mmCIF file of C-alpha atoms in Angstrom:
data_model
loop_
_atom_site.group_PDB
_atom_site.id
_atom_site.type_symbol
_atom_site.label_atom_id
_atom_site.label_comp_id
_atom_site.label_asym_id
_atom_site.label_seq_id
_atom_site.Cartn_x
_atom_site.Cartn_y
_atom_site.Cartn_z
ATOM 1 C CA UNK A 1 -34.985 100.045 115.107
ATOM 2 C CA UNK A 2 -34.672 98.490 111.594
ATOM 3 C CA UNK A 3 -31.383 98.546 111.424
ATOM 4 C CA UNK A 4 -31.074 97.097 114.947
ATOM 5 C CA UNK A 5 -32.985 94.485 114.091
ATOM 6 C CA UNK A 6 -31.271 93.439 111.123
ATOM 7 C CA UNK A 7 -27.920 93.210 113.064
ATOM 8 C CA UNK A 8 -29.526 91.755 115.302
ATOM 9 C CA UNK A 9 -30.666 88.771 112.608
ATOM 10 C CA UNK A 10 -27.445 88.510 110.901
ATOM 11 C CA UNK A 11 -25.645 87.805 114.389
ATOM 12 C CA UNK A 12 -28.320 84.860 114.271
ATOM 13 C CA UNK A 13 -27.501 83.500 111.432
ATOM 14 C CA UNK A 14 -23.326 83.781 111.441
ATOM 15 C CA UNK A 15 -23.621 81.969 115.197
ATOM 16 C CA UNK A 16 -25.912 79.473 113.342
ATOM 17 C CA UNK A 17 -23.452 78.834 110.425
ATOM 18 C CA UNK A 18 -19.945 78.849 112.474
ATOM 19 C CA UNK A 19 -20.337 75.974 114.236
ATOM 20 C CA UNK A 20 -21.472 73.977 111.279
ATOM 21 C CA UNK A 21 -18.572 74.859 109.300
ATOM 22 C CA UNK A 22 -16.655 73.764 112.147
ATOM 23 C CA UNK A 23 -18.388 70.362 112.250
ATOM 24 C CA UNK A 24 -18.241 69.824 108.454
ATOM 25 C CA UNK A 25 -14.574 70.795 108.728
ATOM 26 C CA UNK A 26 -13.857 68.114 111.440
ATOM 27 C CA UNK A 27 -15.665 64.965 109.686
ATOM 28 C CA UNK A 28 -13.937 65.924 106.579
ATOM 29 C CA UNK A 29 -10.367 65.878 108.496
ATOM 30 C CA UNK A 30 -12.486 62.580 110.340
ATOM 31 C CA UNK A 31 -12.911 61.219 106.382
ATOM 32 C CA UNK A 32 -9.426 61.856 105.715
ATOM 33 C CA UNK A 33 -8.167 60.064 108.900
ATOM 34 C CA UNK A 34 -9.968 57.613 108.141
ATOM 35 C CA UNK A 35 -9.249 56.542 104.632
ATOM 36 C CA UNK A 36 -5.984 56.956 105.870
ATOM 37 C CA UNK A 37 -6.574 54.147 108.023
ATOM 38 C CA UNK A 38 -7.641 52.156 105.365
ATOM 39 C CA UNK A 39 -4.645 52.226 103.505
ATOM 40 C CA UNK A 40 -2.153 51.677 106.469
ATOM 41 C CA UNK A 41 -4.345 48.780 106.886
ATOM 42 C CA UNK A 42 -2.753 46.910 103.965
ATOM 43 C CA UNK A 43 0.659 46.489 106.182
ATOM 44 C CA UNK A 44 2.056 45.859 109.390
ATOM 45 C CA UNK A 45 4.446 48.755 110.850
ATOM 46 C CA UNK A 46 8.040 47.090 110.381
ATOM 47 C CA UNK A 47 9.702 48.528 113.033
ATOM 48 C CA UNK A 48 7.473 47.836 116.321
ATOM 49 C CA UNK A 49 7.993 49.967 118.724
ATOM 50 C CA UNK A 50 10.163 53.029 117.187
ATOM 51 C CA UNK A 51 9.561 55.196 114.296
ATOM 52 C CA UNK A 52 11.953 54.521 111.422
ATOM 53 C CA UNK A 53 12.835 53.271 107.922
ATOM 54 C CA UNK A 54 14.818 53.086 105.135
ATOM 55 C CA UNK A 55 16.128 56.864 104.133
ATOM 56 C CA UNK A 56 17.047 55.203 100.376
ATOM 57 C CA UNK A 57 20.170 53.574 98.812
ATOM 58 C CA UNK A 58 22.903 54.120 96.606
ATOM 59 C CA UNK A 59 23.930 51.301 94.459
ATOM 60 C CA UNK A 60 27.250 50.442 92.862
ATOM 61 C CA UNK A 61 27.821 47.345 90.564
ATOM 62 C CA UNK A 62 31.044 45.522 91.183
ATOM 63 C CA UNK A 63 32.911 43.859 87.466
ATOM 64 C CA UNK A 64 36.357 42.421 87.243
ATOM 65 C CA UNK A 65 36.883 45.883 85.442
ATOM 66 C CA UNK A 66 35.962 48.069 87.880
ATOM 67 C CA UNK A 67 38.685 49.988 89.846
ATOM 68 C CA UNK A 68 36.874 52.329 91.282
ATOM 69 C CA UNK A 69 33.960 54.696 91.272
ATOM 70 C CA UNK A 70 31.954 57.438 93.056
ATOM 71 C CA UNK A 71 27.833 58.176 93.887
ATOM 72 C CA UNK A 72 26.355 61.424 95.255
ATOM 73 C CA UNK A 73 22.993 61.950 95.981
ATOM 74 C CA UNK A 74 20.635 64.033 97.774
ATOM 75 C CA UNK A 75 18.072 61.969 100.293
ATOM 76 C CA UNK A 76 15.402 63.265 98.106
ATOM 77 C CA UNK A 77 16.629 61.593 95.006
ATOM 78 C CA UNK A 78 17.613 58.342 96.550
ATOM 79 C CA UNK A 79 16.499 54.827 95.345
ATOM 80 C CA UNK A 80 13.610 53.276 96.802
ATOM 81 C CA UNK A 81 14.346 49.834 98.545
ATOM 82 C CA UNK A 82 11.928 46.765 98.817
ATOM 83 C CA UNK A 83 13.381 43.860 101.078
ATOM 84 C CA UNK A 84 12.168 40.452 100.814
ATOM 85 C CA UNK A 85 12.626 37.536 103.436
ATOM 86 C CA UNK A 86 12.647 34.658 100.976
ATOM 87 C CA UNK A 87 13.955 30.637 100.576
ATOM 88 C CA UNK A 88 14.660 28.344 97.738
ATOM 89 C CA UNK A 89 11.437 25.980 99.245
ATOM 90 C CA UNK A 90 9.463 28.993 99.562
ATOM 91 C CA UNK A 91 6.507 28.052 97.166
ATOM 92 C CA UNK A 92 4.542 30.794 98.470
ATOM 93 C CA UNK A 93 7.813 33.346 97.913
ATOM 94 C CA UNK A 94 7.103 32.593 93.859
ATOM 95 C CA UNK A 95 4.177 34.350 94.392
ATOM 96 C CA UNK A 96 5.362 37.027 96.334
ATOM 97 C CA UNK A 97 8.129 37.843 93.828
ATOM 98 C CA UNK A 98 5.531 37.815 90.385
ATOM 99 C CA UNK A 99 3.272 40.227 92.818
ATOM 100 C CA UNK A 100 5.918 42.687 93.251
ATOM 101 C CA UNK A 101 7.353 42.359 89.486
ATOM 102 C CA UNK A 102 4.007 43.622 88.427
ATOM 103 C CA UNK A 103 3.524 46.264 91.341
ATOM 104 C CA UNK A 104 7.022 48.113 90.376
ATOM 105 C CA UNK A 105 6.678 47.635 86.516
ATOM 106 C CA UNK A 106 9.263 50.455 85.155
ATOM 107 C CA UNK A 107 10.217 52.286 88.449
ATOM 108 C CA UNK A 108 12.907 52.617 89.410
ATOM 109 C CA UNK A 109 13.592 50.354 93.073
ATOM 110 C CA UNK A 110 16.446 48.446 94.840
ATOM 111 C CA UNK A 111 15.245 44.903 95.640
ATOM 112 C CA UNK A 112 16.900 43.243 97.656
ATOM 113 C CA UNK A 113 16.377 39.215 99.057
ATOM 114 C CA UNK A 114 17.407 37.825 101.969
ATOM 115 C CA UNK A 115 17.882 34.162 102.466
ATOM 116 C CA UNK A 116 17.132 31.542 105.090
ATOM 117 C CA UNK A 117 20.407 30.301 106.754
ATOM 118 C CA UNK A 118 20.449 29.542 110.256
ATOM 119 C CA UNK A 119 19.422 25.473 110.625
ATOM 120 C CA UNK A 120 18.610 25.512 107.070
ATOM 121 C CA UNK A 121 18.859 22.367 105.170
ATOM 122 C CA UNK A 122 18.895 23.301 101.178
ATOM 123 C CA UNK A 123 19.036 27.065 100.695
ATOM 124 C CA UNK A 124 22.556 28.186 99.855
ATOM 125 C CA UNK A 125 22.014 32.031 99.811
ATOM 126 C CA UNK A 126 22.032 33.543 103.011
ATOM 127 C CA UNK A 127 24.507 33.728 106.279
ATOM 128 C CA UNK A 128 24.814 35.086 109.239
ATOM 129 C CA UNK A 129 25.045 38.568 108.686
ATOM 130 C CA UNK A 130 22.298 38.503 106.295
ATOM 131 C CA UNK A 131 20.002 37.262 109.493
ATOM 132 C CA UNK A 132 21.704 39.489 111.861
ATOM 133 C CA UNK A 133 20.453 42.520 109.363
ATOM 134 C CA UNK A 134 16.940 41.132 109.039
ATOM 135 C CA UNK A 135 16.497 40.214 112.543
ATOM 136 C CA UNK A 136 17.689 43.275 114.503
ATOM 137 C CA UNK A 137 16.064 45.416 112.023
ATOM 138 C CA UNK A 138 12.787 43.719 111.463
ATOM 139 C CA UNK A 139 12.687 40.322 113.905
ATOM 140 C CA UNK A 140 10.446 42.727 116.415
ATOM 141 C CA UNK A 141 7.358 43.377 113.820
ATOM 142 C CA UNK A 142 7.535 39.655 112.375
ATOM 143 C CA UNK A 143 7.561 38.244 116.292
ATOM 144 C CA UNK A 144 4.572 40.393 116.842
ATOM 145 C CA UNK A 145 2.840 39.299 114.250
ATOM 146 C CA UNK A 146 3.666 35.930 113.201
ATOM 147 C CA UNK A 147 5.561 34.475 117.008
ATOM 148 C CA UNK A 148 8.675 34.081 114.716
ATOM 149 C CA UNK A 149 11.585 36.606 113.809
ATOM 150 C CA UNK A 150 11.842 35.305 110.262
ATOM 151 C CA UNK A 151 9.524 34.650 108.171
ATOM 152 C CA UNK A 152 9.184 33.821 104.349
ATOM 153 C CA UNK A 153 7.640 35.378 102.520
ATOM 154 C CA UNK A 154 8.055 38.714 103.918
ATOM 155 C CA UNK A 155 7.936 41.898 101.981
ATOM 156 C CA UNK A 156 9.143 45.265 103.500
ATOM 157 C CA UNK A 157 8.704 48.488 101.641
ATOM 158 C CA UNK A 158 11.186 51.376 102.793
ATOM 159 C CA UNK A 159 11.904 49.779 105.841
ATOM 160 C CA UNK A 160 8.555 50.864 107.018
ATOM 161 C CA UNK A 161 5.536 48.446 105.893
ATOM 162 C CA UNK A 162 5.973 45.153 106.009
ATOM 163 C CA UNK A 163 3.767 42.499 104.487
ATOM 164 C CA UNK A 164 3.526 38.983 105.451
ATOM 165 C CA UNK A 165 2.528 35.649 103.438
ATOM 166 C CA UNK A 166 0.296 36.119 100.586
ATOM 167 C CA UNK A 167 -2.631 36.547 101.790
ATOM 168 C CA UNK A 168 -3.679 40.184 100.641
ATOM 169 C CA UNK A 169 -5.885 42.357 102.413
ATOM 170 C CA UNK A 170 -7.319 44.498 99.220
ATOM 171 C CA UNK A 171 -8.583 42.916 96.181
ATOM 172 C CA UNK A 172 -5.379 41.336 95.447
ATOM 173 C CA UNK A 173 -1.359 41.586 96.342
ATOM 174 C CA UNK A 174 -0.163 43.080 93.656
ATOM 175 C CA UNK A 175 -2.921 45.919 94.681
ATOM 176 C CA UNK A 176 -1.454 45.699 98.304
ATOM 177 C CA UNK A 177 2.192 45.968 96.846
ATOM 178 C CA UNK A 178 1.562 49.003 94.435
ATOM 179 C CA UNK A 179 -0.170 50.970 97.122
ATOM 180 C CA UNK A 180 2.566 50.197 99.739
ATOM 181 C CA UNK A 181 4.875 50.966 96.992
ATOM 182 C CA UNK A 182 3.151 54.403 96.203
ATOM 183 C CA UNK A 183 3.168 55.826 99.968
ATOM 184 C CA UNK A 184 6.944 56.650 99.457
ATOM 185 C CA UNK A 185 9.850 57.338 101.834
ATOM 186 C CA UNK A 186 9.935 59.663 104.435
ATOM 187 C CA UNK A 187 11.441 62.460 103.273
ATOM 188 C CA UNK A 188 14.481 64.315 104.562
ATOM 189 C CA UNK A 189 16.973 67.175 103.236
ATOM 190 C CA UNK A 190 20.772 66.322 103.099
ATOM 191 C CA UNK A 191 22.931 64.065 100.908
ATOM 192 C CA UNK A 192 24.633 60.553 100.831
ATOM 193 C CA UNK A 193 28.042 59.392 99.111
ATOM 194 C CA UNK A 194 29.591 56.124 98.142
ATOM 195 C CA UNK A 195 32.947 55.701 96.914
ATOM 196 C CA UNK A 196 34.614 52.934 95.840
ATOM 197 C CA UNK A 197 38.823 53.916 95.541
ATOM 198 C CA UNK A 198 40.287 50.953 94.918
ATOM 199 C CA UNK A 199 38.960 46.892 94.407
ATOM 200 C CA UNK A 200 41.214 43.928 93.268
ATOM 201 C CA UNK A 201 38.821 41.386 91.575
ATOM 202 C CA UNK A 202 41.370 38.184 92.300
ATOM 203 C CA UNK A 203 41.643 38.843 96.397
ATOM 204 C CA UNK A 204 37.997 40.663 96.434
ATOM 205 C CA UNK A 205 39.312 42.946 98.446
ATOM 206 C CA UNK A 206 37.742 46.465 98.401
ATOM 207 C CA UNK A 207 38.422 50.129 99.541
ATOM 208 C CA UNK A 208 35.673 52.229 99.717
ATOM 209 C CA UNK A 209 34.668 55.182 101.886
ATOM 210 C CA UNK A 210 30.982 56.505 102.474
ATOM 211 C CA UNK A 211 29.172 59.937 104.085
ATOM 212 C CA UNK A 212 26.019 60.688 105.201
ATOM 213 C CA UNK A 213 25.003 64.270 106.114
ATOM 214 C CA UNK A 214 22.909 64.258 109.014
ATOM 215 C CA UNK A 215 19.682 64.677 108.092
ATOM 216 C CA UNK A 216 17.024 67.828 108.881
ATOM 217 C CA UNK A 217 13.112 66.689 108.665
ATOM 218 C CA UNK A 218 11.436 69.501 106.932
ATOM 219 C CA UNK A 219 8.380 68.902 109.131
ATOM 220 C CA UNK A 220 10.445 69.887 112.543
ATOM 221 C CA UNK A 221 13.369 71.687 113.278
ATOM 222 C CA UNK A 222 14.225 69.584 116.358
ATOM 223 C CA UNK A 223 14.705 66.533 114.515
ATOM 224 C CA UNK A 224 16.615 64.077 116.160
ATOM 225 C CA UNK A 225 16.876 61.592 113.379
ATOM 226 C CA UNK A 226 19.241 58.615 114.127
ATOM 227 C CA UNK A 227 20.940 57.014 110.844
ATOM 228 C CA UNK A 228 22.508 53.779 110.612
ATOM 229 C CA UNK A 229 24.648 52.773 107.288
ATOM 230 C CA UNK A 230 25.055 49.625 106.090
ATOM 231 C CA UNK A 231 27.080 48.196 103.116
ATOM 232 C CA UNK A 232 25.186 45.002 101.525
ATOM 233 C CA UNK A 233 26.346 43.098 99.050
ATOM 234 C CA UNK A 234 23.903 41.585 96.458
ATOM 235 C CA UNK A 235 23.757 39.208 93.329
ATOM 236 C CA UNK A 236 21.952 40.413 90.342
ATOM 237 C CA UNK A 237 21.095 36.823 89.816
ATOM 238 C CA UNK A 238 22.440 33.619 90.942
ATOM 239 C CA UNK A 239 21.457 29.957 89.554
ATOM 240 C CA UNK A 240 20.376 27.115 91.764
ATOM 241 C CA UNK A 241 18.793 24.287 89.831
ATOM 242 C CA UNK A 242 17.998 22.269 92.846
ATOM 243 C CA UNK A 243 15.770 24.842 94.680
ATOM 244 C CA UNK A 244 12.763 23.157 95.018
ATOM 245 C CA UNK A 245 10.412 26.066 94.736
ATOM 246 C CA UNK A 246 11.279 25.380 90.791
ATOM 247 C CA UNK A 247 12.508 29.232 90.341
ATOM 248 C CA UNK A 248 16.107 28.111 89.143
ATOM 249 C CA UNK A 249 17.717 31.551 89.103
ATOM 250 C CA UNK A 250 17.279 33.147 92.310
ATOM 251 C CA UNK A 251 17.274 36.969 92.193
ATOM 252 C CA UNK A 252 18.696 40.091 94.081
ATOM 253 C CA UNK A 253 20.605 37.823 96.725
ATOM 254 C CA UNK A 254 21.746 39.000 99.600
ATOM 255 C CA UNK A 255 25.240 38.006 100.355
ATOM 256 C CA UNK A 256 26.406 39.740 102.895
ATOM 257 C CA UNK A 257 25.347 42.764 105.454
ATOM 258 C CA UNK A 258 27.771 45.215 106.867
ATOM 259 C CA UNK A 259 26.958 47.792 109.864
ATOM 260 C CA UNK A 260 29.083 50.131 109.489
ATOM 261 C CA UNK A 261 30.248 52.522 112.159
ATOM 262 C CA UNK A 262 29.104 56.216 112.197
ATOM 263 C CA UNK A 263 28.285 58.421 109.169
ATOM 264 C CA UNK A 264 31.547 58.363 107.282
ATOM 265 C CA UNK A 265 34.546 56.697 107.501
ATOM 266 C CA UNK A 266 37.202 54.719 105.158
ATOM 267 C CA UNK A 267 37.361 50.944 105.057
ATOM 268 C CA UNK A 268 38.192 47.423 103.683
ATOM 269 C CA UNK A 269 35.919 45.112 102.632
ATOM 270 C CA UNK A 270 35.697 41.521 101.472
ATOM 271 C CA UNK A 271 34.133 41.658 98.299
ATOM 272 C CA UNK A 272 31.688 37.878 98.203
ATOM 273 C CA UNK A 273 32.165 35.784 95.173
ATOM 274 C CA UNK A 274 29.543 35.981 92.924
ATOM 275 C CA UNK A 275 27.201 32.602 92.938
ATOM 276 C CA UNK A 276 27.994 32.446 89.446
ATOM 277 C CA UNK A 277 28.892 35.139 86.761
ATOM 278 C CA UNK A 278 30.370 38.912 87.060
ATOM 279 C CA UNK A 279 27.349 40.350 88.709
ATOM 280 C CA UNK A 280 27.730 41.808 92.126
ATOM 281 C CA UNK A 281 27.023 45.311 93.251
ATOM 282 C CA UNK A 282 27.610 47.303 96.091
ATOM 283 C CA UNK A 283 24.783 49.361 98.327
ATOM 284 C CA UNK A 284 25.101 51.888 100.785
ATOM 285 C CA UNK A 285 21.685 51.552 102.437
ATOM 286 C CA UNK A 286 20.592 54.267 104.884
ATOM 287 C CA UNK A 287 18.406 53.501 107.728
ATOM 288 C CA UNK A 288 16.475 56.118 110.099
ATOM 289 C CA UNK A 289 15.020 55.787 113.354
ATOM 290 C CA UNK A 290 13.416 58.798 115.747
ATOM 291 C CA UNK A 291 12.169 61.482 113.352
ATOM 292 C CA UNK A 292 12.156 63.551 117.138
ATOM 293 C CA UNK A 293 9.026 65.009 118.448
ATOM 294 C CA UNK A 294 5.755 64.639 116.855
ATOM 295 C CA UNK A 295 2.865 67.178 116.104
ATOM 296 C CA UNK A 296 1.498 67.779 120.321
ATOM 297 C CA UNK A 297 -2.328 67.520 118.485
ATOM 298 C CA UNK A 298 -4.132 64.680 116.528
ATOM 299 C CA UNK A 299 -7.125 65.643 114.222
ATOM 300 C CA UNK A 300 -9.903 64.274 116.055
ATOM 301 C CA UNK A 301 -11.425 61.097 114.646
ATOM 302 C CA UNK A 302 -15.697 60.285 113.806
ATOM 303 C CA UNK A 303 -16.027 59.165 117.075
ATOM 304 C CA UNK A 304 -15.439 62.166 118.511
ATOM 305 C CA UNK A 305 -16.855 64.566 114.900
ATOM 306 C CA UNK A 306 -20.253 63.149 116.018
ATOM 307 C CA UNK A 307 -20.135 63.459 119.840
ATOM 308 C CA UNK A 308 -18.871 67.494 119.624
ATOM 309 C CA UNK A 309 -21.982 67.826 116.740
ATOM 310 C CA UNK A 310 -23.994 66.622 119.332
ATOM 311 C CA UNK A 311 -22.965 69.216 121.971
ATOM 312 C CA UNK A 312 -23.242 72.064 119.442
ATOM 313 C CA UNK A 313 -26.642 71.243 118.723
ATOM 314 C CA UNK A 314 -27.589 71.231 122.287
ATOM 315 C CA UNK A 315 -25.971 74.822 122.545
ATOM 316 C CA UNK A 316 -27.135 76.192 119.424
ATOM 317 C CA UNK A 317 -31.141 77.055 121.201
ATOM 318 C CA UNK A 318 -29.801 78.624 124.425
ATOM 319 C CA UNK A 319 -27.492 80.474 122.124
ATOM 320 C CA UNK A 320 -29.595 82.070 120.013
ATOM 321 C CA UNK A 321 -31.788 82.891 122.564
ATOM 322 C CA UNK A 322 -29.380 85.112 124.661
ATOM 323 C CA UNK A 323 -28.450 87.088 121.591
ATOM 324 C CA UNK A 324 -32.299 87.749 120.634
ATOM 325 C CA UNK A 325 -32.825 89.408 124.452
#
């Protein structure tokens, strides 16, 4: 009969525990979500609508020396990319750009600026590609948010968080920059190539050829991940005295913006003449859209932590009373 008993109140006691382990289990997964929240907070999605990004970039610079030249990487160890909507008027962009010089510091990122052109009166940067690139990839988000497709300043972080104006929504926006910065890409297996086989500095013409492995998402193995490469040419830094922001030199310009057609392939392209100086490069720049089918659960969020505490309590009586007859 002792030993009965002492089942008996042990059964009690595990029935009592189990569901509060359970509850303290889902509000910490309820903290988690929710700090996560938080953060994502800081940014707008950049891509409303569809789930994508930049994968990374591979960058080549372009001198009247160079004949040719080859990059391989894997995704994993691609370059970071940080895209800026800018103009040479933009006094608010000044800001932007000292926020983001002290968010990256040392690491290592591709920055890359894109212009105002269309019915633009004094900025002498962009063209029509460079708004084709910034529109079709993120003219969506900035409409949603702003009623216009274009707006400057705006600061996208791996093709995936955007940030508009300078208004920040932390403590300040270099804080909002550095923790965009630190979320990362998403991160995929496979590997990327650039190569450069021949370019004539006097015509500015250039042969180059570029692959793309198709990607596998190590979170799913029916990824259906959709790349898209593009070949961008940028300015390291180009002078423009009569900018009336009062910058001067103008950095990371945006010249042109290739599409290029499928994940490999051999071409020609027209090389733009630098602004001033011998200081072009070359970027194969990787974007990703549809990482395929998502996770079929969500953790559950505080709202719903509290209400399923609730019903446990109520249960918890009637339980223990069954098990004690």
């Amino acid at each position: 009969m002792t030993r009965k008993h002492s089942i008996s109140q042990y059964s009690g006691i595990g029935v009592r525990i189990t569901p509060l382990m359970l509850v303290a289990l889902l509000l910490a997964a309820s903290t988690q979500a929710a700090a996560t929240s938080e953060q994502s907070s800081m940014w707008h999605d950049a891509r409303t609508g569809r789930d994508g990004g930049v994968l990374g970039a591979l960058e080549m610079t372009l001198t009247n020396e160079t004949t040719e030249g080859e990059i391989t990487l894997e995704y994993s160890e691609m370059t970071p990319v940080i895209e800026v909507y800018t103009a040479t008027w933009c006094l608010n962009c000044v800001t932007t750009e000292h926020a983001i010089d002290e968010a990256v510091g040392d690491s290592d990122v591709i920055r890359i600026h894109y212009h105002r052109h269309r019915a633009e009166p004094e900025d002498p940067f962009g063209n029509n590609a460079t708004e084709h690139r910034w529109e079709s990839t993120y003219g969506g988000a900035s409409t949603a948010e702003t009623g216009m497709s274009r707006v400057a300043p705006s600061t996208v972080f791996d093709g995936e968080r955007m940030h508009l104006g300078t208004s920040p929504s932390s403590s300040s926006l270099v804080s909002d920059y550095s923790t965009s910065l630190n979320a990362g890409q998403t991160s995929f297996t496979g590997s990327a190539r650039l190569t450069v086989t021949s370019y004539d500095s006097e015509t500015r013409l250039m042969q180059f050829s570029w692959n793309a492995s198709q990607p596998s998402d190590p979170e799913s193995e029916d990824s259906t991940t959709i790349l898209t490469a593009w070949l961008l040419f940028v300015e390291d830094s180009a002078s423009f005295p009569d900018g009336s922001n009062g910058m001067g030199d103008y950095l990371h310009v945006l010249h042109d913006a290739i599409e290029l057609d499928g994940l490999g392939g051999t071409g020609l392209a027209q090389v733009p003449t630098a602004w001033d100086g011998d200081d072009v490069s070359v970027i194969l720049l990787i974007d990703w859209t549809d990482r395929g089918p998502q996770p079929c659960c969500a953790l559950p969020g505080p709202g719903f932590a509290a209400v399923l505490l609730c019903f446990l309590t109520a249960l918890l009586p009637s339980r223990r009373k069954r098990l004690s007859t």
